[in-house]
Coordinates of C-alpha atoms in Angstrom, one line a residue:
Chain A
M140 CA 17.4 -30.7 13.6
N141 CA 14.0 -29.0 13.8
F142 CA 15.8 -26.0 15.2
A143 CA 18.0 -25.8 12.2
F144 CA 14.9 -26.1 10.0
S145 CA 13.2 -23.3 11.8
L146 CA 16.2 -21.1 11.3
I147 CA 16.5 -21.9 7.7
L148 CA 12.8 -21.2 7.2
V149 CA 13.3 -17.7 8.7
E150 CA 16.0 -17.1 6.2
V151 CA 14.0 -18.6 3.3
T152 CA 10.9 -16.6 4.2
G153 CA 13.1 -13.4 4.4
A154 CA 14.8 -14.2 1.1
L155 CA 11.3 -14.6 -0.6
L156 CA 10.2 -11.3 0.9
I157 CA 13.3 -9.5 -0.4
L158 CA 13.0 -11.0 -3.9
L159 CA 9.3 -9.9 -4.0
T160 CA 9.9 -6.5 -2.5
F161 CA 12.8 -5.6 -4.8
A162 CA 11.3 -7.4 -7.9
G163 CA 11.7 -5.1 -10.9
A164 CA 14.0 -2.8 -9.0
R165 CA 17.4 -2.4 -10.9
R166 CA 19.3 -3.3 -7.8
R167 CA 21.9 -6.0 -7.5
F168 CA 22.7 -7.5 -4.1
S169 CA 26.1 -9.2 -3.2
A170 CA 25.6 -12.7 -1.6
P171 CA 26.4 -11.6 2.0
E172 CA 24.2 -8.6 1.5
F173 CA 21.2 -10.7 0.3
L174 CA 21.7 -13.5 2.8
S175 CA 21.9 -11.1 5.9
L176 CA 19.0 -8.9 4.7
S177 CA 17.0 -12.0 4.2
F178 CA 17.6 -13.0 7.8
F179 CA 16.5 -9.7 9.2
A180 CA 13.5 -9.5 6.9
G181 CA 12.5 -13.1 7.9
A182 CA 12.8 -12.1 11.6
A183 CA 10.7 -8.9 11.2
L184 CA 8.1 -10.8 9.1
A185 CA 7.8 -13.4 11.8
A186 CA 7.0 -10.5 14.3
Y187 CA 4.6 -8.8 11.7
Q188 CA 2.8 -12.0 11.2
L189 CA 2.4 -13.0 14.8
L190 CA 1.1 -9.5 15.9
S191 CA -1.3 -9.8 13.0
Y192 CA -2.5 -13.2 14.3
Y193 CA -3.0 -11.8 17.8
L194 CA -5.2 -8.9 16.4
L195 CA -7.2 -11.4 14.2
G196 CA -7.5 -14.0 17.0
I197 CA -5.6 -16.6 15.0
N198 CA -3.6 -19.3 17.0
F199 CA 0.2 -19.5 16.9
D200 CA -0.1 -22.9 15.5
P201 CA 2.7 -24.2 13.1
R202 CA 0.2 -24.8 10.2
N203 CA -1.2 -21.2 10.6
I204 CA 2.3 -19.8 10.9
F205 CA 3.5 -21.7 7.8
F206 CA 0.8 -19.9 5.8
A207 CA 3.0 -16.7 5.4
P208 CA 6.1 -18.6 3.9
F209 CA 3.6 -20.6 1.8
I210 CA 1.9 -17.6 0.2
L211 CA 5.2 -15.8 -0.2
F212 CA 6.4 -19.0 -2.1
L213 CA 3.3 -19.0 -4.3
L214 CA 3.8 -15.2 -5.1
F215 CA 7.5 -15.9 -5.8
L216 CA 6.4 -18.8 -8.2
A217 CA 3.7 -16.6 -9.9
Y218 CA 6.2 -13.6 -10.5
Y219 CA 9.4 -15.3 -11.2
G220 CA 8.1 -18.5 -12.7
L221 CA 5.1 -17.5 -14.8
G222 CA 4.9 -13.7 -14.6
S223 CA 6.9 -10.6 -15.7
G224 CA 9.8 -11.6 -13.6
R225 CA 10.5 -14.8 -15.5
G226 CA 14.2 -15.2 -16.1
S227 CA 15.1 -12.1 -14.1
L228 CA 16.2 -13.9 -11.0
G229 CA 19.7 -14.1 -12.1
K230 CA 19.9 -10.4 -12.5
F231 CA 19.1 -9.9 -8.9
M232 CA 22.5 -11.0 -7.7
S233 CA 25.7 -9.4 -8.4
E234 CA 27.6 -11.1 -11.2
A235 CA 30.6 -13.1 -10.1
G236 CA 33.2 -10.8 -11.7
Y237 CA 36.9 -10.9 -11.4
H238 CA 38.1 -11.8 -7.9
Q239 CA 41.4 -10.5 -6.7
R240 CA 43.3 -13.0 -4.5
W241 CA 43.0 -12.3 -0.7
S242 CA 46.1 -10.8 0.7
L243 CA 47.7 -12.2 3.8
T244 CA 46.3 -9.2 5.8
E245 CA 42.8 -9.9 4.6
R246 CA 43.1 -13.6 5.3
L247 CA 44.3 -12.9 8.9
L248 CA 41.5 -10.4 9.5
A249 CA 38.9 -12.9 8.1
A250 CA 40.5 -15.6 10.2
G251 CA 40.2 -13.3 13.4
I252 CA 36.5 -12.8 12.7
A253 CA 35.9 -16.4 12.2
V254 CA 37.7 -17.2 15.5
Q255 CA 35.5 -14.8 17.4
L256 CA 32.4 -16.2 15.7
L257 CA 33.5 -19.8 16.6
W258 CA 34.1 -18.7 20.1
I259 CA 30.7 -17.3 20.4
L260 CA 29.2 -20.5 19.1
F261 CA 31.3 -22.6 21.5
L262 CA 29.9 -20.4 24.4
V263 CA 26.2 -20.5 23.4
V264 CA 25.7 -24.1 22.2
P265 CA 25.6 -25.7 25.7
M266 CA 24.1 -22.7 27.6
P267 CA 20.6 -22.7 28.6
V268 CA 18.8 -19.3 28.7
Y269 CA 20.2 -17.8 31.8
S270 CA 20.7 -14.0 31.7
H271 CA 18.5 -11.5 33.7
D272 CA 16.8 -9.8 30.8
A273 CA 16.2 -12.9 28.9
V274 CA 14.4 -14.8 31.8
A275 CA 12.6 -11.8 33.0
N276 CA 11.6 -10.4 29.6
Y277 CA 12.3 -11.8 26.1
A278 CA 12.6 -15.5 26.6
L279 CA 9.8 -15.5 29.1
K280 CA 7.5 -13.8 26.7
A281 CA 8.4 -16.3 24.0
K282 CA 7.7 -19.1 26.5
I283 CA 4.3 -17.6 27.4
F284 CA 3.3 -17.2 23.8
H285 CA 4.5 -20.6 22.7
L286 CA 2.8 -22.5 25.5
A287 CA -0.5 -20.5 25.2
G288 CA -0.5 -20.8 21.4
G289 CA -0.8 -17.1 21.2
M290 CA -0.8 -13.9 23.2
P291 CA -2.9 -14.6 26.5
E292 CA -5.8 -12.3 27.0
G293 CA -4.8 -9.0 29.0
F294 CA -1.1 -9.7 28.3
F295 CA -0.5 -6.0 28.0
T296 CA -2.0 -5.3 31.3
W297 CA 0.0 -7.7 33.2
S298 CA 2.0 -6.5 36.1
E299 CA 5.9 -6.6 36.4
T300 CA 5.5 -9.3 38.9
T301 CA 4.4 -11.6 36.1
V302 CA 6.5 -10.4 33.2
A303 CA 9.0 -7.6 32.8
H304 CA 8.0 -4.7 30.7
P305 CA 4.9 -5.8 28.8
D306 CA 5.2 -2.5 26.8
Y307 CA 8.6 -3.4 25.2
P308 CA 8.5 -4.2 21.3
L309 CA 8.0 -7.8 20.6
L310 CA 10.3 -8.6 17.6
L311 CA 12.7 -10.8 19.5
P312 CA 10.1 -12.7 21.5
F313 CA 8.0 -13.2 18.3
L314 CA 11.0 -14.4 16.4
M315 CA 11.6 -17.0 19.2
T316 CA 8.0 -18.0 19.2
W317 CA 8.1 -18.4 15.5
I318 CA 11.0 -20.7 15.7
Y319 CA 9.7 -22.7 18.7
A320 CA 6.4 -23.3 16.6
F321 CA 8.5 -25.5 14.2
S322 CA 11.1 -26.8 16.7
E323 CA 9.2 -27.3 20.0
F324 CA 10.1 -25.4 23.0
N325 CA 13.9 -25.6 23.4
D326 CA 15.6 -22.9 25.6
L327 CA 18.9 -24.6 25.1
A328 CA 19.1 -24.3 21.4
I329 CA 17.4 -20.8 21.1
N330 CA 20.6 -18.9 22.1
I331 CA 22.0 -19.7 18.7
I332 CA 19.7 -17.1 17.1
M333 CA 21.9 -14.4 18.8
A334 CA 25.0 -15.9 17.0
A335 CA 23.0 -15.8 13.7
I336 CA 22.0 -12.2 14.4
Y337 CA 25.7 -11.4 15.0
L338 CA 26.8 -13.1 11.8
A339 CA 24.0 -11.4 9.9
F340 CA 25.1 -8.0 11.3
L341 CA 28.8 -8.5 10.4
A342 CA 27.9 -9.8 6.9
L343 CA 25.6 -6.9 6.1
F344 CA 27.9 -4.3 7.5
Y345 CA 30.9 -5.8 5.5
S346 CA 28.9 -5.6 2.3
Q347 CA 27.9 -2.0 3.0
L348 CA 31.5 -1.0 3.8
K349 CA 32.7 -2.5 0.6
K350 CA 30.6 0.1 -1.2
F351 CA 32.7 2.9 0.6
F352 CA 36.1 1.3 1.1
T353 CA 38.6 -1.2 -0.1
R354 CA 38.1 -5.0 0.8
A355 CA 41.1 -5.0 3.2
Y356 CA 39.9 -1.7 5.0
S357 CA 36.3 -3.1 5.2
L358 CA 37.6 -6.3 6.8
L359 CA 39.6 -4.4 9.2
I360 CA 36.6 -2.4 10.2
V361 CA 34.4 -5.6 10.6
F362 CA 37.3 -7.2 12.6
F363 CA 37.1 -4.2 15.0
L364 CA 33.3 -4.5 15.3
A365 CA 33.4 -8.2 15.7
T366 CA 35.9 -8.2 18.5
I367 CA 34.5 -5.4 20.6
P368 CA 33.8 -7.5 23.8
Q369 CA 30.5 -5.9 24.6
L370 CA 29.2 -6.7 21.1
A371 CA 30.5 -10.3 21.2
D372 CA 29.1 -10.7 24.9
Y373 CA 25.6 -9.6 23.6
A374 CA 25.8 -12.3 20.7
T375 CA 25.6 -14.9 23.7
V376 CA 22.5 -13.7 25.6
I377 CA 18.9 -13.3 24.5
H378 CA 18.8 -9.5 24.6
A379 CA 17.4 -7.1 21.9
D380 CA 20.3 -4.7 22.2
L381 CA 22.5 -6.4 19.6
L382 CA 19.6 -6.6 17.1
L383 CA 18.9 -2.9 17.7
T384 CA 22.5 -2.0 17.2
A385 CA 22.6 -4.2 13.9
L386 CA 19.5 -2.6 12.5
V387 CA 20.3 1.0 13.4
T388 CA 23.9 0.7 12.0
C389 CA 23.1 -0.9 8.8
A390 CA 20.0 1.3 8.2
F391 CA 22.1 4.3 8.7
A392 CA 24.9 3.0 6.4
Y393 CA 22.2 2.6 3.7
F394 CA 21.1 6.2 4.3
L395 CA 24.8 7.3 3.8
L396 CA 24.9 5.4 0.5
Y397 CA 21.8 7.2 -0.5
T398 CA 23.3 10.6 0.1
R399 CA 25.9 9.9 -2.6
D400 CA 23.5 9.8 -5.6
L401 CA 20.1 9.6 -4.1
E402 CA 19.4 6.1 -5.2
R403 CA 16.0 5.2 -3.9
N404 CA 16.7 1.5 -3.4
Y405 CA 19.2 2.5 -0.7
L406 CA 16.7 4.8 0.9
A407 CA 14.1 2.1 0.8
L408 CA 16.3 -0.3 2.5
S409 CA 17.3 2.3 5.1
A410 CA 13.6 2.9 5.9
I411 CA 12.8 -0.7 6.1
L412 CA 15.6 -1.4 8.6
F413 CA 14.7 1.7 10.8
G414 CA 11.0 0.4 10.6
F415 CA 12.2 -3.1 11.8
S416 CA 14.2 -1.3 14.7
L417 CA 11.0 0.2 16.0
W418 CA 9.7 -3.5 16.5
T419 CA 12.9 -4.2 18.5
K420 CA 13.4 -1.7 21.3
N421 CA 11.8 1.6 22.3
E422 CA 15.2 3.4 22.0
A423 CA 14.8 3.1 18.3
V424 CA 12.4 6.0 18.3
V425 CA 15.4 8.2 19.2
F426 CA 17.5 6.8 16.3
T427 CA 14.7 7.2 13.9
G428 CA 14.1 10.7 15.0
A429 CA 17.9 11.5 14.4
F430 CA 17.7 9.8 11.0
V431 CA 14.8 12.0 10.1
M432 CA 16.7 15.1 11.2
A433 CA 19.8 14.0 9.2
F434 CA 17.4 13.6 6.2
I435 CA 16.2 17.1 6.6
A436 CA 19.8 18.2 6.7
L437 CA 20.4 16.5 3.6
F438 CA 17.7 18.6 1.9
F439 CA 19.5 21.9 2.9
R440 CA 23.0 20.6 1.9
I441 CA 22.3 19.4 -1.7
E442 CA 22.0 21.5 -4.8
P443 CA 18.6 23.3 -5.1
A444 CA 17.8 21.3 -8.3
G445 CA 17.8 18.0 -6.3
R446 CA 15.6 19.2 -3.5
K447 CA 12.3 18.3 -5.2
R448 CA 13.5 14.6 -5.5
V449 CA 14.5 14.7 -1.8
V450 CA 11.0 15.9 -0.8
I451 CA 9.4 13.2 -2.7
D452 CA 11.9 10.7 -1.1
M453 CA 11.0 12.0 2.3
I454 CA 7.4 11.2 1.8
I455 CA 8.3 7.6 0.4
L456 CA 10.6 7.2 3.5
S457 CA 7.9 8.3 5.9
A458 CA 5.4 6.0 4.2
I459 CA 7.7 3.0 4.4
I460 CA 8.5 3.5 8.1
F461 CA 4.8 4.1 8.9
I462 CA 3.7 1.1 7.1
I463 CA 6.3 -1.2 8.8
A464 CA 6.2 0.2 12.3
G465 CA 2.5 1.4 12.3
P466 CA 0.8 -1.8 13.5
W467 CA 3.0 -2.1 16.6
L468 CA 2.7 1.6 17.4
A469 CA -1.0 1.3 17.0
V470 CA -1.2 -1.7 19.5
K471 CA 0.9 0.4 21.9
A472 CA -1.3 3.3 21.5
I473 CA -4.6 1.3 21.8
N474 CA -3.4 -0.5 24.9
N475 CA -2.1 2.7 26.4
L476 CA 1.4 1.1 26.9
T477 CA 3.7 3.5 28.8
N478 CA 7.2 3.3 29.8
S479 CA 7.5 2.6 33.6
D480 CA 10.9 4.3 33.9
I481 CA 9.9 7.7 32.2
D482 CA 6.5 8.9 33.2
F483 CA 6.0 12.5 32.3
S484 CA 3.1 12.9 34.8
L485 CA 5.6 12.2 37.5
L486 CA 8.4 14.5 36.1
T487 CA 8.1 17.4 38.5
P488 CA 10.6 20.3 38.4
Q489 CA 12.2 19.0 41.6
R490 CA 12.8 15.6 40.1
L491 CA 14.3 17.2 36.9
L492 CA 16.5 19.4 39.2
Q493 CA 17.6 16.2 41.0
N494 CA 18.5 14.5 37.8
I495 CA 20.5 17.4 36.6
K496 CA 22.4 17.6 40.0
D497 CA 23.2 13.9 39.4
I498 CA 24.9 14.6 36.1
P499 CA 28.3 14.1 37.6
I500 CA 27.3 10.6 38.4
F501 CA 26.5 10.0 34.8
L502 CA 29.8 11.4 33.7
N503 CA 31.6 9.3 36.2
L504 CA 30.0 6.0 34.9
F505 CA 30.5 7.2 31.4
Q506 CA 34.3 7.6 31.8
Q507 CA 34.4 4.1 33.5
E508 CA 32.9 2.7 30.3
M509 CA 35.0 4.7 28.0
F510 CA 38.4 3.8 29.7
G511 CA 37.5 0.2 30.9
P512 CA 39.0 -2.4 28.4
K513 CA 36.8 -5.2 29.7
K514 CA 33.8 -4.3 27.7
W515 CA 35.2 -2.1 25.0
N516 CA 38.9 -2.9 24.5
I517 CA 40.1 0.5 23.4
F518 CA 37.3 1.4 21.0
W519 CA 36.0 4.5 22.7
I520 CA 39.5 5.7 23.4
I521 CA 40.3 5.4 19.7
F522 CA 37.1 6.8 18.8
F523 CA 37.3 10.0 20.8
A524 CA 40.9 10.5 20.0
A525 CA 40.3 10.3 16.3
A526 CA 37.3 12.7 16.7
I527 CA 39.5 15.2 18.4
W528 CA 42.4 14.8 16.1
K529 CA 40.1 15.1 12.9
R530 CA 37.9 17.6 14.4
K531 CA 38.1 19.8 11.2
V532 CA 36.6 17.0 9.1
L533 CA 33.9 15.9 11.5
W534 CA 31.4 18.0 9.8
K535 CA 32.4 17.6 6.2
K536 CA 31.2 15.4 3.4
E537 CA 29.6 12.1 4.5
S538 CA 31.2 12.4 8.1
F539 CA 28.7 15.4 8.5
Y540 CA 25.7 13.0 8.5
I541 CA 27.2 10.5 10.8
T542 CA 28.4 13.1 13.3
L543 CA 25.0 14.7 13.3
F544 CA 23.2 11.4 13.7
I545 CA 25.4 10.4 16.7
F546 CA 25.1 13.8 18.3
L547 CA 21.3 14.0 17.9
A548 CA 20.8 10.4 19.1
A549 CA 23.3 10.9 22.0
A550 CA 21.3 14.2 22.9
G551 CA 18.1 12.2 22.9
Y552 CA 19.4 9.4 25.2
F553 CA 20.8 12.1 27.5
A554 CA 17.5 13.8 27.6
A555 CA 15.7 10.6 28.3
Y556 CA 18.0 10.1 31.2
M557 CA 17.1 13.6 32.5
C558 CA 13.5 12.6 32.3
T559 CA 13.6 9.4 34.2
T560 CA 11.2 9.2 37.1
G561 CA 11.0 5.6 38.4
N562 CA 14.2 5.2 40.2
N563 CA 17.2 7.5 40.9
L564 CA 19.6 8.4 38.0
Y565 CA 22.4 6.3 39.4
F566 CA 20.4 3.2 39.1
Y567 CA 19.3 3.9 35.5
V568 CA 22.8 4.9 34.3
N569 CA 24.5 2.1 36.2
T570 CA 22.2 -0.6 34.7
T571 CA 22.0 0.8 31.1
I572 CA 24.9 2.8 30.0
S573 CA 27.1 -0.1 28.7
R574 CA 24.1 -1.4 26.5
F575 CA 23.2 2.2 25.3
M576 CA 26.8 2.7 24.3
L577 CA 26.5 -0.6 22.4
H578 CA 23.7 0.8 20.5
F579 CA 26.1 3.6 19.2
S580 CA 29.1 1.4 18.6
G581 CA 28.3 0.5 15.0
V582 CA 27.7 4.0 13.8
A583 CA 30.6 5.3 15.8
L584 CA 32.8 2.7 14.1
L585 CA 31.5 3.9 10.7
L586 CA 32.5 7.5 11.6
L587 CA 35.9 6.2 12.8
A588 CA 36.4 4.3 9.5
Y589 CA 35.8 7.6 7.6
L590 CA 38.1 9.6 9.8
M591 CA 41.1 7.2 9.7
R592 CA 40.6 6.1 6.0
D593 CA 43.6 8.2 4.5
E594 CA 46.0 7.2 7.4
V595 CA 45.2 3.4 7.0
Y596 CA 45.3 3.5 3.3
D597 CA 48.9 4.8 3.5
M598 CA 49.9 1.5 5.2
K599 CA 51.3 -1.1 2.8
S600 CA 48.7 -3.7 3.5
F601 CA 45.8 -1.5 2.8
K602 CA 47.2 0.5 -0.2
E603 CA 44.8 -0.9 -2.8
R604 CA 41.7 1.4 -3.4
T605 CA 38.3 0.7 -4.9
Chain B
V873 CA 55.9 7.2 9.4
N874 CA 55.1 8.2 13.0
K875 CA 51.4 8.0 12.0
Q876 CA 51.9 4.5 10.8
K877 CA 53.8 3.5 13.9
A878 CA 51.0 4.8 16.1
L879 CA 48.4 2.9 14.0
K880 CA 50.4 -0.4 14.4
I881 CA 50.8 0.1 18.1
I882 CA 46.9 0.7 18.5
F883 CA 46.3 -2.4 16.4
A884 CA 48.8 -4.4 18.5
V885 CA 47.2 -3.3 21.7
W886 CA 43.7 -4.1 20.4
I887 CA 44.8 -7.6 19.5
I888 CA 46.6 -8.3 22.8
L889 CA 43.4 -7.1 24.8
W890 CA 41.2 -9.0 22.6
I891 CA 42.9 -12.3 22.9
F892 CA 43.4 -11.8 26.8
F893 CA 39.7 -11.0 27.3
L894 CA 38.6 -13.7 24.9
A895 CA 40.6 -16.5 26.5
R896 CA 41.0 -15.6 30.1
E897 CA 39.2 -17.6 32.8
D898 CA 36.9 -14.9 34.1
K899 CA 35.2 -14.5 37.4
D900 CA 32.3 -16.8 36.5
G901 CA 34.8 -19.7 36.0
Q902 CA 34.3 -19.8 32.1
Y903 CA 36.2 -23.0 31.4
S904 CA 34.9 -25.0 34.4
T905 CA 31.3 -24.0 33.5
L906 CA 31.7 -25.0 29.9
R907 CA 33.4 -28.3 30.8
Y908 CA 30.3 -29.1 32.9
L909 CA 27.7 -28.0 30.4
Y910 CA 29.3 -30.0 27.6
T911 CA 29.3 -33.1 29.6
H912 CA 25.8 -33.1 31.0
D913 CA 22.2 -33.5 29.9
S914 CA 19.8 -30.5 29.5
E915 CA 18.2 -31.0 32.9
E916 CA 21.6 -30.8 34.6
K917 CA 22.7 -28.0 32.6
T918 CA 19.6 -26.0 33.7
R919 CA 20.3 -27.0 37.3
Y920 CA 23.9 -26.0 37.1
V921 CA 23.1 -22.7 35.7
M922 CA 20.4 -21.9 38.2
G923 CA 22.1 -23.2 41.2
G924 CA 21.2 -26.7 42.7
E925 CA 19.4 -25.2 45.8
L926 CA 17.1 -23.0 43.6
Y927 CA 16.4 -25.7 41.1
D928 CA 15.5 -28.4 43.4
F929 CA 13.2 -26.1 45.4
L930 CA 11.4 -25.0 42.1
I931 CA 11.0 -28.5 41.1
S932 CA 9.2 -29.3 44.4
C933 CA 7.1 -26.2 43.9
R934 CA 6.1 -27.2 40.4
E935 CA 5.2 -30.7 41.6
N936 CA 3.0 -29.2 44.4
M937 CA 0.9 -26.8 42.3
P938 CA -1.7 -28.0 39.8
A939 CA -1.7 -26.8 36.3
G940 CA -3.1 -23.2 35.9
S941 CA -2.2 -22.1 39.5
T942 CA -1.1 -18.7 40.5
Y943 CA 1.4 -18.0 43.1
E944 CA 3.1 -15.2 45.0
L945 CA 6.8 -15.1 45.5
S946 CA 8.7 -14.0 48.7
G947 CA 12.0 -14.5 50.2
F948 CA 13.8 -13.2 47.1
Q949 CA 15.5 -9.8 46.6
E950 CA 13.1 -7.9 44.4
F951 CA 13.8 -8.6 40.7
S952 CA 17.0 -10.4 41.5
I953 CA 18.2 -13.0 39.1
D954 CA 17.0 -15.8 41.2
E955 CA 13.4 -14.3 41.4
V956 CA 13.2 -13.8 37.6
R957 CA 14.7 -17.4 37.0
A958 CA 12.0 -18.7 39.3
R959 CA 9.2 -17.1 37.4
Y960 CA 10.7 -18.2 34.1
F961 CA 11.2 -21.8 35.2
L962 CA 7.7 -22.1 36.8
W963 CA 5.7 -20.9 33.8
P964 CA 2.9 -21.7 32.8
L965 CA 2.3 -21.4 36.7
K966 CA 1.7 -17.8 36.9
S967 CA 3.4 -15.3 39.3
V968 CA 1.2 -12.5 40.6
S969 CA 1.5 -9.7 43.1
E970 CA -1.7 -10.4 45.0
K971 CA -4.4 -12.9 45.3
G972 CA -2.3 -15.8 44.3
E973 CA -3.5 -19.3 45.2
F974 CA 0.0 -20.3 46.6
E975 CA 2.6 -18.7 48.4
I976 CA 6.2 -19.6 47.8
N977 CA 8.7 -18.4 50.3
Y978 CA 12.3 -19.1 49.2
N979 CA 14.0 -18.2 52.4
E980 CA 12.0 -20.8 54.3
K981 CA 11.9 -23.2 51.3
K982 CA 8.3 -23.5 51.8
I983 CA 5.2 -23.7 49.5
S984 CA 1.8 -23.3 50.9
L985 CA -1.8 -22.9 49.8
K986 CA -3.0 -19.5 50.7
K987 CA -5.9 -19.0 52.9
G988 CA -9.2 -18.8 51.0
A989 CA -7.7 -20.1 47.8
N990 CA -9.9 -22.7 46.2
R991 CA -7.6 -25.6 45.3

């Protein structure tokens, strides 16, 4: 019961944050978009708050933690109850307009998504925290913070013998700590947050797809996403990879919406989610870098008259990412936190040459992932087949930005593999490639959706267009 | 028409593989595990997931170390699932690489106070 209260409090806190952040903006949210964004905002705020408490020496006590939602609630009352936002709350949400009845195809797709979600819940409900990265890293950190009532002194200097990767971003452990603060330590129930992240991801992605495609086609795409075995598996274990995938995918989808008519609210949402991703996993640096490059490409592709606006937006975007990610990046810099797997001081020409020689090992493991149905069904086969078939449109219109983003981020990951120093390349690729491919799955699916749209729309069940 | 047929085949293959991998009894014994977990209390669940041998040994370790102790682990394959589960389970007893107050040897199922430790 307390756990449910904690989860609802994350949602409510995030909702208050979204309502206040976008107060006055002429932006309407659909219910799934608002609810899912609220969850991600609540999770990120929990991390932001606990890191601030660590810096200020404040105990992670429930009363102290409740301070943030309470202040947000007061601000909400002040603005929407007494201030200039009075009476404007209703305008925040999309009006319930004319709703077309769901076709049989749509109902079947929705049922398929529901079955997958229920199956995940069925798996996580009785399961204690058990997976390797959970007990070595994320769940252990949450247990440490909760039982110590804060971050113990010298935490960032602890060795791998005590806790894995003290340098990793802390959004997930902080979210768990925040929940434990209100529900007591319970590493049986905590797995459910992964199912919540999975649901929020699907809901937000669906609401974004509906801005691009028909409802039936959006449901088809979300069905494919929901039923990728690897994605569903990561919704049952406490790992940060699903959260990173969700944030990067949805952040980029907002950027894609921004490229249509340069609406700043979409850009702000994109920057906010990329900022959150930097709190989630170190790999987010690669995706954020690729995003900035895609934004620069936008500058060169639009009409010269619009370029001044894009430059201003670039400054806004950088400021948002800096404000959100800055505190964590500053803590990393102050504590001199470095990645134990990529140490540039150890990257000798010999080591680099050895990594290059081992590229066939990488390619072999990559093809095993690509063709193996256990983790990916036939997702990557469809993706690469469609990319080859539609190669002429890969670099056109909106597809251009997605292709560029995937290409740059993949190049970044490949470069990181080539710079690994701690262990041999086989070890790194073998232990990481499936989760790294997960990070790309949402954006790859977005590209696939663009590439196959016309063919699927020609089918009877998907004919209606928005 | 051929494109539509191809899309329908792709979709059918996807559905078949999805259901197969969703429902099959995998190598970890999905259904027997779930049946056990749904019918036992939280302590038994943890014991089942960790393995009885490891769980019982860690319980005895926890009972033999005073609060705030540090320990060194041995007898595990480095960073193996059993080793990281032991660290997680024993927290707030802290695993250290050197100068630990206790030594836990999983191979010998032995916990001992290290020489020179003040306990």
